[in-house]
Amino acid sequence: MTHAEPYWQAGQEPGRQVVALGVAVILTAVAVDVLLVGRLTIFFDLCFTAACLLLATLVRRRDFLLVAFLPPLLMTVVVAFLALVARDVVADPADSLLQAVVSGVATHGVALGAGYALCLAWLGWRLHRGGNLVAELSRELT
């Protein structure tokens, strides 16, 4: 009889796949928001926050560090991409690229802070409740 893993140890996805999923989810939220409203709204903020928690849940323990740095990087890259292709979505069209990126990240800073806090808290809780990572890695290698 096999025993089910507790939900804090359930994430088994490699870090690269989790990053790819995060990018896909966030770009989908951007596309939906821009197509429906023409700019980023609270819908994007809620999707970003939920995606950060989802990524922290899905990643395997040895790739925690990659996901721990992902939310601010993901927000900055998405806003920079939007500032390049459709500046009016994240800032004033007359703004420079740097100003549009800073303005876009600042505008969605609450979502970034909430998503990052949830991500780090969930990773920390999984790490605390999951036992010894060194022992787990040595079992995988043998």
Tab-separated table of C-alpha atoms in Angstrom:
chain	number	residue	atom	x	y	z
A	1	MET	CA	0.000	0.000	0.000
A	2	THR	CA	1.438	3.355	-1.007
A	3	HIS	CA	1.035	6.397	1.095
A	4	ALA	CA	0.084	9.735	-0.489
A	5	GLU	CA	2.485	12.600	-0.020
A	6	PRO	CA	1.304	15.561	2.037
A	7	TYR	CA	0.235	18.542	-0.050
A	8	TRP	CA	3.285	20.612	0.953
A	9	GLN	CA	5.512	18.016	-0.734
A	10	ALA	CA	3.274	17.483	-3.756
A	11	GLY	CA	5.196	19.700	-6.194
A	12	GLN	CA	7.370	17.554	-8.430
A	13	GLU	CA	7.747	19.687	-11.563
A	14	PRO	CA	11.253	20.691	-12.686
A	15	GLY	CA	12.111	24.368	-12.385
A	16	ARG	CA	12.364	24.980	-16.141
A	17	GLN	CA	8.868	23.635	-16.712
A	18	VAL	CA	7.501	25.756	-13.891
A	19	VAL	CA	9.139	28.869	-15.361
A	20	ALA	CA	7.666	28.076	-18.784
A	21	LEU	CA	4.240	27.574	-17.215
A	22	GLY	CA	4.539	30.873	-15.358
A	23	VAL	CA	5.415	32.759	-18.512
A	24	ALA	CA	2.527	31.121	-20.382
A	25	VAL	CA	-0.006	31.867	-17.645
A	26	ILE	CA	1.066	35.486	-17.252
A	27	LEU	CA	1.142	36.156	-21.000
A	28	THR	CA	-2.307	34.594	-21.321
A	29	ALA	CA	-3.603	36.907	-18.586
A	30	VAL	CA	-1.985	39.862	-20.375
A	31	ALA	CA	-3.557	38.871	-23.699
A	32	VAL	CA	-7.032	38.470	-22.193
A	33	ASP	CA	-6.806	41.753	-20.285
A	34	VAL	CA	-5.482	43.745	-23.244
A	35	LEU	CA	-8.004	42.264	-25.668
A	36	LEU	CA	-10.956	42.908	-23.355
A	37	VAL	CA	-10.003	46.235	-21.784
A	38	GLY	CA	-7.024	47.581	-23.702
A	39	ARG	CA	-4.711	47.854	-20.698
A	40	LEU	CA	-3.636	45.897	-17.630
A	41	THR	CA	-6.252	45.908	-14.876
A	42	ILE	CA	-6.897	44.190	-11.579
A	43	PHE	CA	-7.594	41.012	-13.565
A	44	PHE	CA	-3.895	40.853	-14.447
A	45	ASP	CA	-2.960	41.588	-10.831
A	46	LEU	CA	-5.128	38.745	-9.521
A	47	CYS	CA	-3.845	36.331	-12.171
A	48	PHE	CA	-0.249	37.280	-11.362
A	49	THR	CA	-0.757	36.724	-7.640
A	50	ALA	CA	-2.472	33.367	-8.198
A	51	ALA	CA	0.233	32.306	-10.658
A	52	CYS	CA	2.967	33.031	-8.114
A	53	LEU	CA	1.270	30.773	-5.590
A	54	LEU	CA	0.671	28.100	-8.224
A	55	LEU	CA	4.320	28.067	-9.261
A	56	ALA	CA	5.467	27.743	-5.660
A	57	THR	CA	3.103	24.803	-5.249
A	58	LEU	CA	4.164	22.935	-8.386
A	59	VAL	CA	7.958	23.221	-8.253
A	60	ARG	CA	10.078	20.381	-6.869
A	61	ARG	CA	12.093	21.134	-3.767
A	62	ARG	CA	15.524	21.208	-5.380
A	63	ASP	CA	14.370	24.047	-7.706
A	64	PHE	CA	12.960	26.282	-4.964
A	65	LEU	CA	15.647	28.910	-5.506
A	66	LEU	CA	14.696	29.379	-9.151
A	67	VAL	CA	11.046	30.003	-8.272
A	68	ALA	CA	12.017	32.209	-5.323
A	69	PHE	CA	13.489	34.747	-7.769
A	70	LEU	CA	10.788	34.348	-10.396
A	71	PRO	CA	7.964	36.823	-9.437
A	72	PRO	CA	9.910	40.107	-9.654
A	73	LEU	CA	11.781	38.919	-12.732
A	74	LEU	CA	8.583	37.775	-14.417
A	75	MET	CA	6.767	41.048	-13.683
A	76	THR	CA	9.678	43.145	-14.932
A	77	VAL	CA	10.145	41.123	-18.127
A	78	VAL	CA	6.428	41.179	-18.959
A	79	VAL	CA	6.157	44.929	-18.352
A	80	ALA	CA	9.345	45.561	-20.372
A	81	PHE	CA	7.971	43.464	-23.239
A	82	LEU	CA	4.718	45.398	-23.164
A	83	ALA	CA	6.615	48.686	-23.012
A	84	LEU	CA	8.428	47.670	-26.181
A	85	VAL	CA	5.434	46.475	-28.206
A	86	ALA	CA	2.490	48.450	-26.791
A	87	ARG	CA	3.654	51.173	-24.443
A	88	ASP	CA	0.158	52.586	-23.910
A	89	VAL	CA	-0.871	49.325	-22.189
A	90	VAL	CA	1.445	49.932	-19.231
A	91	ALA	CA	2.278	53.651	-19.325
A	92	ASP	CA	1.825	56.907	-21.173
A	93	PRO	CA	2.758	56.498	-24.856
A	94	ALA	CA	5.123	59.486	-24.618
A	95	ASP	CA	7.190	57.869	-21.823
A	96	SER	CA	10.654	56.514	-22.516
A	97	LEU	CA	11.208	52.754	-22.338
A	98	LEU	CA	12.791	52.914	-18.888
A	99	GLN	CA	10.113	55.227	-17.570
A	100	ALA	CA	7.383	52.944	-18.963
A	101	VAL	CA	8.937	49.888	-17.291
A	102	VAL	CA	9.292	51.635	-13.939
A	103	SER	CA	5.777	53.052	-14.201
A	104	GLY	CA	4.290	49.676	-15.153
A	105	VAL	CA	6.021	47.799	-12.347
A	106	ALA	CA	5.069	50.513	-9.855
A	107	THR	CA	1.444	50.486	-11.003
A	108	HIS	CA	1.232	46.735	-10.397
A	109	GLY	CA	3.491	46.814	-7.340
A	110	VAL	CA	0.791	45.628	-4.947
A	111	ALA	CA	0.248	42.510	-7.062
A	112	LEU	CA	4.002	41.993	-7.259
A	113	GLY	CA	4.368	42.336	-3.497
A	114	ALA	CA	1.429	40.054	-2.738
A	115	GLY	CA	2.490	37.441	-5.287
A	116	TYR	CA	6.096	37.501	-4.119
A	117	ALA	CA	5.092	37.275	-0.452
A	118	LEU	CA	2.756	34.341	-1.131
A	119	CYS	CA	5.396	32.597	-3.215
A	120	LEU	CA	8.142	32.964	-0.613
A	121	ALA	CA	5.833	32.094	2.264
A	122	TRP	CA	4.604	28.933	0.532
A	123	LEU	CA	8.147	27.864	-0.410
A	124	GLY	CA	9.310	28.514	3.140
A	125	TRP	CA	6.426	26.561	4.589
A	126	ARG	CA	7.070	23.645	2.223
A	127	LEU	CA	10.755	23.724	3.127
A	128	HIS	CA	10.021	23.839	6.849
A	129	ARG	CA	7.378	21.088	6.779
A	130	GLY	CA	9.077	18.912	4.181
A	131	GLY	CA	12.001	17.625	6.202
A	132	ASN	CA	15.676	17.511	5.359
A	133	LEU	CA	16.438	18.468	1.755
A	134	VAL	CA	19.962	17.010	1.919
A	135	ALA	CA	18.642	13.615	2.980
A	136	GLU	CA	16.022	13.737	0.212
A	137	LEU	CA	18.625	14.547	-2.437
A	138	SER	CA	20.960	11.801	-1.263
A	139	ARG	CA	18.082	9.271	-1.459
A	140	GLU	CA	17.396	10.373	-5.042
A	141	LEU	CA	21.027	9.940	-6.031
A	142	THR	CA	21.270	6.407	-4.653
